[in-house]
mmCIF file of N, CA and C in Angstrom:
data_model
loop_
_atom_site.group_PDB
_atom_site.id
_atom_site.type_symbol
_atom_site.label_atom_id
_atom_site.label_comp_id
_atom_site.label_asym_id
_atom_site.label_seq_id
_atom_site.Cartn_x
_atom_site.Cartn_y
_atom_site.Cartn_z
ATOM 1 N N MET A 1 -22.372 -34.218 -6.747
ATOM 2 C CA MET A 1 -23.048 -33.061 -7.461
ATOM 3 C C MET A 1 -22.669 -31.716 -6.833
ATOM 4 N N PHE A 2 -22.658 -31.749 -5.573
ATOM 5 C CA PHE A 2 -22.219 -30.448 -4.818
ATOM 6 C C PHE A 2 -20.909 -30.063 -5.285
ATOM 7 N N MET A 3 -19.941 -30.981 -5.365
ATOM 8 C CA MET A 3 -18.562 -30.697 -5.713
ATOM 9 C C MET A 3 -18.407 -30.157 -7.161
ATOM 10 N N VAL A 4 -19.338 -30.651 -8.052
ATOM 11 C CA VAL A 4 -19.346 -30.163 -9.433
ATOM 12 C C VAL A 4 -19.737 -28.794 -9.440
ATOM 13 N N LEU A 5 -20.833 -28.336 -8.676
ATOM 14 C CA LEU A 5 -21.221 -27.018 -8.550
ATOM 15 C C LEU A 5 -20.253 -26.035 -8.050
ATOM 16 N N LEU A 6 -19.525 -26.545 -7.020
ATOM 17 C CA LEU A 6 -18.401 -25.781 -6.479
ATOM 18 C C LEU A 6 -17.313 -25.490 -7.447
ATOM 19 N N LEU A 7 -17.028 -26.476 -8.201
ATOM 20 C CA LEU A 7 -15.977 -26.373 -9.249
ATOM 21 C C LEU A 7 -16.444 -25.402 -10.396
ATOM 22 N N VAL A 8 -17.594 -25.436 -10.793
ATOM 23 C CA VAL A 8 -18.130 -24.492 -11.801
ATOM 24 C C VAL A 8 -18.202 -23.122 -11.208
ATOM 25 N N GLY A 9 -18.610 -22.903 -9.990
ATOM 26 C CA GLY A 9 -18.578 -21.565 -9.319
ATOM 27 C C GLY A 9 -17.106 -21.108 -9.283
ATOM 28 N N ALA A 10 -16.175 -21.834 -8.875
ATOM 29 C CA ALA A 10 -14.797 -21.339 -8.723
ATOM 30 C C ALA A 10 -14.326 -20.935 -10.127
ATOM 31 N N VAL A 11 -14.601 -21.702 -11.173
ATOM 32 C CA VAL A 11 -14.140 -21.311 -12.483
ATOM 33 C C VAL A 11 -14.762 -20.020 -12.938
ATOM 34 N N LEU A 12 -16.025 -19.874 -12.683
ATOM 35 C CA LEU A 12 -16.683 -18.618 -12.938
ATOM 36 C C LEU A 12 -16.068 -17.424 -12.236
ATOM 37 N N VAL A 13 -15.744 -17.597 -10.971
ATOM 38 C CA VAL A 13 -15.165 -16.433 -10.185
ATOM 39 C C VAL A 13 -13.742 -16.148 -10.828
ATOM 40 N N LEU A 14 -12.885 -17.172 -11.062
ATOM 41 C CA LEU A 14 -11.623 -16.979 -11.610
ATOM 42 C C LEU A 14 -11.653 -16.338 -12.995
ATOM 43 N N GLY A 15 -12.577 -16.730 -13.753
ATOM 44 C CA GLY A 15 -12.760 -16.163 -15.075
ATOM 45 C C GLY A 15 -13.150 -14.786 -15.016
ATOM 46 N N GLY A 16 -14.108 -14.404 -14.159
ATOM 47 C CA GLY A 16 -14.495 -12.956 -14.018
ATOM 48 C C GLY A 16 -13.425 -12.068 -13.477
ATOM 49 N N GLY A 17 -12.550 -12.576 -12.541
ATOM 50 C CA GLY A 17 -11.389 -11.869 -12.081
ATOM 51 C C GLY A 17 -10.409 -11.604 -13.135
ATOM 52 N N SER A 18 -10.136 -12.616 -13.910
ATOM 53 C CA SER A 18 -9.236 -12.479 -15.071
ATOM 54 C C SER A 18 -9.609 -11.468 -15.988
ATOM 55 N N TYR A 19 -10.950 -11.431 -16.321
ATOM 56 C CA TYR A 19 -11.580 -10.525 -17.282
ATOM 57 C C TYR A 19 -11.376 -9.058 -16.739
ATOM 58 N N ALA A 20 -11.663 -8.889 -15.500
ATOM 59 C CA ALA A 20 -11.564 -7.578 -14.816
ATOM 60 C C ALA A 20 -10.120 -6.998 -14.849
ATOM 61 N N VAL A 21 -9.178 -7.937 -14.580
ATOM 62 C CA VAL A 21 -7.761 -7.514 -14.630
ATOM 63 C C VAL A 21 -7.355 -7.129 -16.005
ATOM 64 N N ARG A 22 -7.737 -7.924 -17.058
ATOM 65 C CA ARG A 22 -7.394 -7.596 -18.377
ATOM 66 C C ARG A 22 -7.992 -6.293 -18.852
ATOM 67 N N ARG A 23 -9.163 -5.970 -18.352
ATOM 68 C CA ARG A 23 -9.787 -4.626 -18.702
ATOM 69 C C ARG A 23 -8.961 -3.427 -18.014
ATOM 70 N N ILE A 24 -8.588 -3.643 -16.887
ATOM 71 C CA ILE A 24 -7.818 -2.593 -16.171
ATOM 72 C C ILE A 24 -6.409 -2.420 -16.809
ATOM 73 N N ILE A 25 -5.846 -3.447 -17.153
ATOM 74 C CA ILE A 25 -4.531 -3.337 -17.744
ATOM 75 C C ILE A 25 -4.524 -2.712 -19.157
ATOM 76 N N ALA A 26 -5.660 -3.092 -19.901
ATOM 77 C CA ALA A 26 -5.909 -2.467 -21.245
ATOM 78 C C ALA A 26 -6.156 -0.958 -20.972
ATOM 79 N N SER A 27 -6.938 -0.535 -20.074
ATOM 80 C CA SER A 27 -7.205 0.862 -19.792
ATOM 81 C C SER A 27 -5.919 1.590 -19.453
ATOM 82 N N LEU A 28 -5.054 1.073 -18.653
ATOM 83 C CA LEU A 28 -3.811 1.729 -18.296
ATOM 84 C C LEU A 28 -2.872 1.864 -19.480
ATOM 85 N N GLU A 29 -2.900 0.876 -20.326
ATOM 86 C CA GLU A 29 -1.975 0.855 -21.481
ATOM 87 C C GLU A 29 -2.406 1.938 -22.457
ATOM 88 N N GLU A 30 -3.719 2.082 -22.644
ATOM 89 C CA GLU A 30 -4.347 3.079 -23.426
ATOM 90 C C GLU A 30 -3.887 4.519 -22.942
ATOM 91 N N ARG A 31 -3.903 4.757 -21.531
ATOM 92 C CA ARG A 31 -3.561 6.032 -21.000
ATOM 93 C C ARG A 31 -2.115 6.332 -21.189
ATOM 94 N N LEU A 32 -1.239 5.252 -20.972
ATOM 95 C CA LEU A 32 0.163 5.447 -21.052
ATOM 96 C C LEU A 32 0.522 5.788 -22.540
ATOM 97 N N ALA A 33 -0.120 5.089 -23.542
ATOM 98 C CA ALA A 33 0.177 5.359 -24.932
ATOM 99 C C ALA A 33 -0.248 6.731 -25.351
ATOM 100 N N ALA A 34 -1.332 7.294 -24.668
ATOM 101 C CA ALA A 34 -1.702 8.595 -24.937
ATOM 102 C C ALA A 34 -0.866 9.658 -24.377
ATOM 103 N N GLY A 35 0.089 9.220 -23.444
ATOM 104 C CA GLY A 35 0.919 10.086 -22.825
ATOM 105 C C GLY A 35 0.450 10.771 -21.461
ATOM 106 N N ARG A 36 -0.622 10.162 -20.939
ATOM 107 C CA ARG A 36 -1.314 10.617 -19.642
ATOM 108 C C ARG A 36 -0.852 9.661 -18.566
ATOM 109 N N THR A 37 -0.663 10.242 -17.391
ATOM 110 C CA THR A 37 -0.349 9.416 -16.252
ATOM 111 C C THR A 37 -1.574 8.912 -15.546
ATOM 112 N N PRO A 38 -1.675 7.723 -15.141
ATOM 113 C CA PRO A 38 -2.937 7.221 -14.523
ATOM 114 C C PRO A 38 -3.278 7.956 -13.164
ATOM 115 N N ASP A 39 -4.161 8.903 -13.210
ATOM 116 C CA ASP A 39 -4.812 9.575 -12.059
ATOM 117 C C ASP A 39 -3.803 10.049 -11.087
ATOM 118 N N ALA A 40 -2.740 10.575 -11.435
ATOM 119 C CA ALA A 40 -1.737 11.094 -10.553
ATOM 120 C C ALA A 40 -1.684 12.624 -10.541
ATOM 121 N N ASP A 41 -1.747 13.186 -9.307
ATOM 122 C CA ASP A 41 -1.736 14.711 -9.136
ATOM 123 C C ASP A 41 -0.300 15.081 -9.054
ATOM 124 N N PRO A 42 0.264 15.879 -10.031
ATOM 125 C CA PRO A 42 1.645 16.209 -10.009
ATOM 126 C C PRO A 42 1.866 17.370 -8.979
ATOM 127 N N LEU A 43 0.957 18.057 -8.484
ATOM 128 C CA LEU A 43 1.118 19.041 -7.549
ATOM 129 C C LEU A 43 1.391 18.585 -6.058
ATOM 130 N N THR A 44 0.936 17.423 -5.754
ATOM 131 C CA THR A 44 1.087 16.984 -4.417
ATOM 132 C C THR A 44 2.149 15.907 -4.462
ATOM 133 N N GLY A 45 3.037 16.099 -3.547
ATOM 134 C CA GLY A 45 4.090 14.961 -3.254
ATOM 135 C C GLY A 45 3.727 13.936 -2.282
ATOM 136 N N PRO A 46 4.517 13.001 -2.103
ATOM 137 C CA PRO A 46 4.237 12.014 -1.067
ATOM 138 C C PRO A 46 4.220 12.618 0.254
ATOM 139 N N GLU A 47 3.373 12.039 1.266
ATOM 140 C CA GLU A 47 3.317 12.510 2.533
ATOM 141 C C GLU A 47 4.656 12.146 3.220
ATOM 142 N N LEU A 48 5.059 13.107 4.150
ATOM 143 C CA LEU A 48 6.389 12.861 4.809
ATOM 144 C C LEU A 48 6.316 11.769 5.896
ATOM 145 N N GLN A 49 5.132 11.763 6.565
ATOM 146 C CA GLN A 49 4.990 10.841 7.645
ATOM 147 C C GLN A 49 3.715 10.207 7.453
ATOM 148 N N VAL A 50 3.672 8.839 7.145
ATOM 149 C CA VAL A 50 2.438 8.063 7.101
ATOM 150 C C VAL A 50 2.405 6.950 8.048
ATOM 151 N N GLY A 51 1.667 7.213 9.158
ATOM 152 C CA GLY A 51 1.549 6.132 10.239
ATOM 153 C C GLY A 51 2.812 5.854 10.855
ATOM 154 N N GLY A 52 2.886 4.816 11.697
ATOM 155 C CA GLY A 52 4.057 4.491 12.433
ATOM 156 C C GLY A 52 4.302 5.267 13.624
ATOM 157 N N TYR A 53 5.556 5.190 14.255
ATOM 158 C CA TYR A 53 5.887 5.919 15.392
ATOM 159 C C TYR A 53 6.347 7.298 15.012
ATOM 160 N N VAL A 54 5.713 8.330 15.751
ATOM 161 C CA VAL A 54 6.051 9.722 15.571
ATOM 162 C C VAL A 54 6.464 10.159 16.901
ATOM 163 N N PRO A 55 7.813 10.455 17.019
ATOM 164 C CA PRO A 55 8.315 10.855 18.300
ATOM 165 C C PRO A 55 7.755 12.265 18.774
ATOM 166 N N GLY A 56 7.411 12.313 20.044
ATOM 167 C CA GLY A 56 7.037 13.658 20.605
ATOM 168 C C GLY A 56 8.245 14.419 20.951
ATOM 169 N N PRO A 57 8.015 15.618 21.521
ATOM 170 C CA PRO A 57 9.148 16.378 22.023
ATOM 171 C C PRO A 57 9.868 15.658 23.199
ATOM 172 N N ARG A 58 11.205 15.785 23.179
ATOM 173 C CA ARG A 58 12.054 15.100 24.219
ATOM 174 C C ARG A 58 12.257 16.016 25.394
ATOM 175 N N SER A 59 12.210 17.269 25.095
ATOM 176 C CA SER A 59 12.395 18.302 26.226
ATOM 177 C C SER A 59 11.564 19.537 25.984
ATOM 178 N N PRO A 60 11.564 20.433 27.001
ATOM 179 C CA PRO A 60 10.693 21.548 26.740
ATOM 180 C C PRO A 60 11.237 22.472 25.670
ATOM 181 N N GLU A 61 12.510 22.348 25.349
ATOM 182 C CA GLU A 61 13.104 23.358 24.373
ATOM 183 C C GLU A 61 12.566 22.902 22.937
ATOM 184 N N ASP A 62 12.033 21.693 22.828
ATOM 185 C CA ASP A 62 11.532 21.212 21.618
ATOM 186 C C ASP A 62 10.135 21.847 21.305
ATOM 187 N N LEU A 63 9.475 22.433 22.270
ATOM 188 C CA LEU A 63 8.196 23.017 22.097
ATOM 189 C C LEU A 63 8.287 24.461 21.567
ATOM 190 N N PRO A 64 7.305 25.054 20.859
ATOM 191 C CA PRO A 64 7.372 26.286 20.324
ATOM 192 C C PRO A 64 7.469 27.329 21.538
ATOM 193 N N PRO A 65 8.074 28.437 21.279
ATOM 194 C CA PRO A 65 8.319 29.402 22.411
ATOM 195 C C PRO A 65 6.943 29.946 23.031
ATOM 196 N N GLU A 66 5.903 30.250 22.109
ATOM 197 C CA GLU A 66 4.727 30.747 22.694
ATOM 198 C C GLU A 66 4.023 29.653 23.584
ATOM 199 N N LEU A 67 4.247 28.349 23.305
ATOM 200 C CA LEU A 67 3.593 27.375 24.167
ATOM 201 C C LEU A 67 4.370 27.215 25.389
ATOM 202 N N ARG A 68 5.635 27.371 25.318
ATOM 203 C CA ARG A 68 6.432 27.400 26.616
ATOM 204 C C ARG A 68 6.053 28.570 27.556
ATOM 205 N N ALA A 69 5.959 29.731 26.905
ATOM 206 C CA ALA A 69 5.518 30.844 27.729
ATOM 207 C C ALA A 69 4.175 30.723 28.338
ATOM 208 N N ARG A 70 3.264 30.174 27.580
ATOM 209 C CA ARG A 70 1.783 29.967 28.085
ATOM 210 C C ARG A 70 1.767 28.950 29.159
ATOM 211 N N VAL A 71 2.581 27.852 29.038
ATOM 212 C CA VAL A 71 2.646 26.767 30.119
ATOM 213 C C VAL A 71 3.318 27.407 31.389
ATOM 214 N N ARG A 72 4.356 28.160 31.228
ATOM 215 C CA ARG A 72 4.986 28.769 32.478
ATOM 216 C C ARG A 72 3.889 29.695 33.275
ATOM 217 N N GLY A 73 3.176 30.492 32.354
ATOM 218 C CA GLY A 73 2.180 31.329 32.982
ATOM 219 C C GLY A 73 1.116 30.589 33.611
ATOM 220 N N LEU A 74 0.653 29.473 33.099
ATOM 221 C CA LEU A 74 -0.385 28.688 33.822
ATOM 222 C C LEU A 74 0.149 27.992 35.096
ATOM 223 N N VAL A 75 1.337 27.566 35.064
ATOM 224 C CA VAL A 75 1.989 26.999 36.245
ATOM 225 C C VAL A 75 2.159 28.007 37.290
ATOM 226 N N ALA A 76 2.561 29.202 36.912
ATOM 227 C CA ALA A 76 2.724 30.351 37.830
ATOM 228 C C ALA A 76 1.386 30.685 38.465
ATOM 229 N N LEU A 77 0.231 30.499 37.842
ATOM 230 C CA LEU A 77 -1.108 30.815 38.286
ATOM 231 C C LEU A 77 -1.667 29.628 39.152
ATOM 232 N N GLY A 78 -0.981 28.576 39.162
ATOM 233 C CA GLY A 78 -1.404 27.352 39.824
ATOM 234 C C GLY A 78 -2.285 26.480 39.037
ATOM 235 N N ARG A 79 -2.379 26.678 37.763
ATOM 236 C CA ARG A 79 -3.274 25.919 36.816
ATOM 237 C C ARG A 79 -2.456 24.798 36.091
ATOM 238 N N THR A 80 -1.861 23.925 36.930
ATOM 239 C CA THR A 80 -0.924 22.946 36.269
ATOM 240 C C THR A 80 -1.700 21.870 35.495
ATOM 241 N N GLU A 81 -2.902 21.603 35.871
ATOM 242 C CA GLU A 81 -3.673 20.532 35.124
ATOM 243 C C GLU A 81 -3.979 21.039 33.754
ATOM 244 N N GLU A 82 -4.439 22.332 33.742
ATOM 245 C CA GLU A 82 -4.736 22.931 32.346
ATOM 246 C C GLU A 82 -3.492 22.962 31.532
ATOM 247 N N ALA A 83 -2.203 23.282 32.103
ATOM 248 C CA ALA A 83 -0.992 23.249 31.382
ATOM 249 C C ALA A 83 -0.669 21.919 30.829
ATOM 250 N N VAL A 84 -0.886 20.887 31.756
ATOM 251 C CA VAL A 84 -0.744 19.500 31.221
ATOM 252 C C VAL A 84 -1.426 19.182 30.078
ATOM 253 N N ARG A 85 -2.828 19.447 30.157
ATOM 254 C CA ARG A 85 -3.688 19.122 29.032
ATOM 255 C C ARG A 85 -3.240 19.914 27.758
ATOM 256 N N MET A 86 -2.840 21.156 27.862
ATOM 257 C CA MET A 86 -2.472 21.909 26.776
ATOM 258 C C MET A 86 -1.225 21.328 26.055
ATOM 259 N N VAL A 87 -0.245 20.982 26.895
ATOM 260 C CA VAL A 87 0.975 20.312 26.382
ATOM 261 C C VAL A 87 0.691 19.062 25.682
ATOM 262 N N GLY A 88 -0.258 18.142 26.318
ATOM 263 C CA GLY A 88 -0.670 16.985 25.696
ATOM 264 C C GLY A 88 -1.283 17.025 24.363
ATOM 265 N N GLU A 89 -2.178 18.141 24.300
ATOM 266 C CA GLU A 89 -2.918 18.312 23.070
ATOM 267 C C GLU A 89 -1.955 18.866 21.829
ATOM 268 N N ARG A 90 -1.207 19.976 22.234
ATOM 269 C CA ARG A 90 -0.503 20.729 21.259
ATOM 270 C C ARG A 90 0.706 19.829 20.818
ATOM 271 N N ALA A 91 1.332 19.204 21.760
ATOM 272 C CA ALA A 91 2.691 18.460 21.392
ATOM 273 C C ALA A 91 2.346 16.950 21.090
ATOM 274 N N GLU A 92 1.039 16.616 21.182
ATOM 275 C CA GLU A 92 0.684 15.216 20.810
ATOM 276 C C GLU A 92 1.500 14.157 21.604
ATOM 277 N N VAL A 93 1.529 14.352 22.907
ATOM 278 C CA VAL A 93 2.271 13.364 23.744
ATOM 279 C C VAL A 93 1.240 12.832 24.739
ATOM 280 N N ASP A 94 1.599 11.745 25.450
ATOM 281 C CA ASP A 94 0.803 11.116 26.478
ATOM 282 C C ASP A 94 0.805 11.975 27.728
ATOM 283 N N GLU A 95 0.034 11.596 28.624
ATOM 284 C CA GLU A 95 -0.109 12.476 29.895
ATOM 285 C C GLU A 95 1.189 12.338 30.765
ATOM 286 N N GLY A 96 1.754 11.312 30.834
ATOM 287 C CA GLY A 96 2.960 11.134 31.624
ATOM 288 C C GLY A 96 4.183 12.010 30.990
ATOM 289 N N ARG A 97 4.346 12.038 29.763
ATOM 290 C CA ARG A 97 5.245 12.876 29.201
ATOM 291 C C ARG A 97 4.951 14.403 29.306
ATOM 292 N N ALA A 98 3.608 14.699 29.137
ATOM 293 C CA ALA A 98 3.182 16.080 29.333
ATOM 294 C C ALA A 98 3.397 16.652 30.703
ATOM 295 N N ARG A 99 3.195 15.675 31.668
ATOM 296 C CA ARG A 99 3.385 16.098 33.067
ATOM 297 C C ARG A 99 4.864 16.443 33.325
ATOM 298 N N GLY A 100 5.774 15.557 32.745
ATOM 299 C CA GLY A 100 7.198 15.769 32.821
ATOM 300 C C GLY A 100 7.672 17.030 32.206
ATOM 301 N N ILE A 101 7.096 17.403 31.055
ATOM 302 C CA ILE A 101 7.458 18.669 30.378
ATOM 303 C C ILE A 101 7.011 19.807 31.136
ATOM 304 N N VAL A 102 5.810 19.781 31.729
ATOM 305 C CA VAL A 102 5.314 20.904 32.442
ATOM 306 C C VAL A 102 6.052 21.033 33.782
ATOM 307 N N ALA A 103 6.537 19.945 34.363
ATOM 308 C CA ALA A 103 7.289 20.000 35.675
ATOM 309 C C ALA A 103 8.651 20.674 35.243
ATOM 310 N N GLU A 104 9.254 20.335 34.205
ATOM 311 C CA GLU A 104 10.536 21.002 33.770
ATOM 312 C C GLU A 104 10.315 22.406 33.530
ATOM 313 N N LEU A 105 9.230 22.811 32.823
ATOM 314 C CA LEU A 105 9.077 24.172 32.502
ATOM 315 C C LEU A 105 8.679 25.065 33.781
ATOM 316 N N GLY A 106 8.057 24.406 34.748
ATOM 317 C CA GLY A 106 7.642 25.045 35.908
ATOM 318 C C GLY A 106 8.824 25.475 36.822
ATOM 319 N N GLY A 107 9.953 24.791 36.534
ATOM 320 C CA GLY A 107 11.105 25.198 37.430
ATOM 321 C C GLY A 107 11.134 24.300 38.679
ATOM 322 N N ALA A 108 10.250 23.736 39.146
ATOM 323 C CA ALA A 108 10.152 22.886 40.300
ATOM 324 C C ALA A 108 9.934 21.391 39.918
ATOM 325 N N GLY A 109 10.332 20.496 40.800
ATOM 326 C CA GLY A 109 10.072 19.068 40.464
ATOM 327 C C GLY A 109 8.516 18.780 40.516
ATOM 328 N N PRO A 110 8.109 17.677 40.126
ATOM 329 C CA PRO A 110 6.726 17.427 40.193
ATOM 330 C C PRO A 110 6.218 17.436 41.644
ATOM 331 N N GLY A 111 5.220 18.273 41.826
ATOM 332 C CA GLY A 111 4.601 18.325 43.203
ATOM 333 C C GLY A 111 3.388 17.397 43.308
ATOM 334 N N PRO A 112 2.493 17.593 44.182
ATOM 335 C CA PRO A 112 1.442 16.716 44.416
ATOM 336 C C PRO A 112 0.457 16.810 43.273
ATOM 337 N N VAL A 113 0.372 17.987 42.593
ATOM 338 C CA VAL A 113 -0.589 18.148 41.534
ATOM 339 C C VAL A 113 -0.083 17.438 40.355
ATOM 340 N N LEU A 114 1.311 17.430 40.105
ATOM 341 C CA LEU A 114 1.829 16.843 38.781
ATOM 342 C C LEU A 114 1.978 15.248 38.956
ATOM 343 N N GLU A 115 1.860 14.662 40.101
ATOM 344 C CA GLU A 115 1.903 13.271 40.108
ATOM 345 C C GLU A 115 0.864 12.642 39.459
ATOM 346 N N PRO A 116 1.128 11.547 38.731
ATOM 347 C CA PRO A 116 -0.039 10.913 38.062
ATOM 348 C C PRO A 116 -1.018 10.123 38.971
#
């Protein structure tokens, strides 16, 4: 008896799904016949980067000039941790890469403050 109820339930679910798909297809065919595109915004194009790996800057020269000048100023004032946070946030890189960029911009190798 239980198997019969499961079978009837499965037939009802499949029938309902088939009905819904037929309604959607009919609606799209009506729109296409009328010359309208189905809910597409012609002013916006596809996104250039959607998910996946987005490479960060490889060297300090890849950063904007104003960010490089600000980082050099912070390093000169001895505020290297603030410079590392700023590079990490603005360039969207991890802390290790940000520390390397700040070390290269500072002109000296990574000192005790720049070590992870």
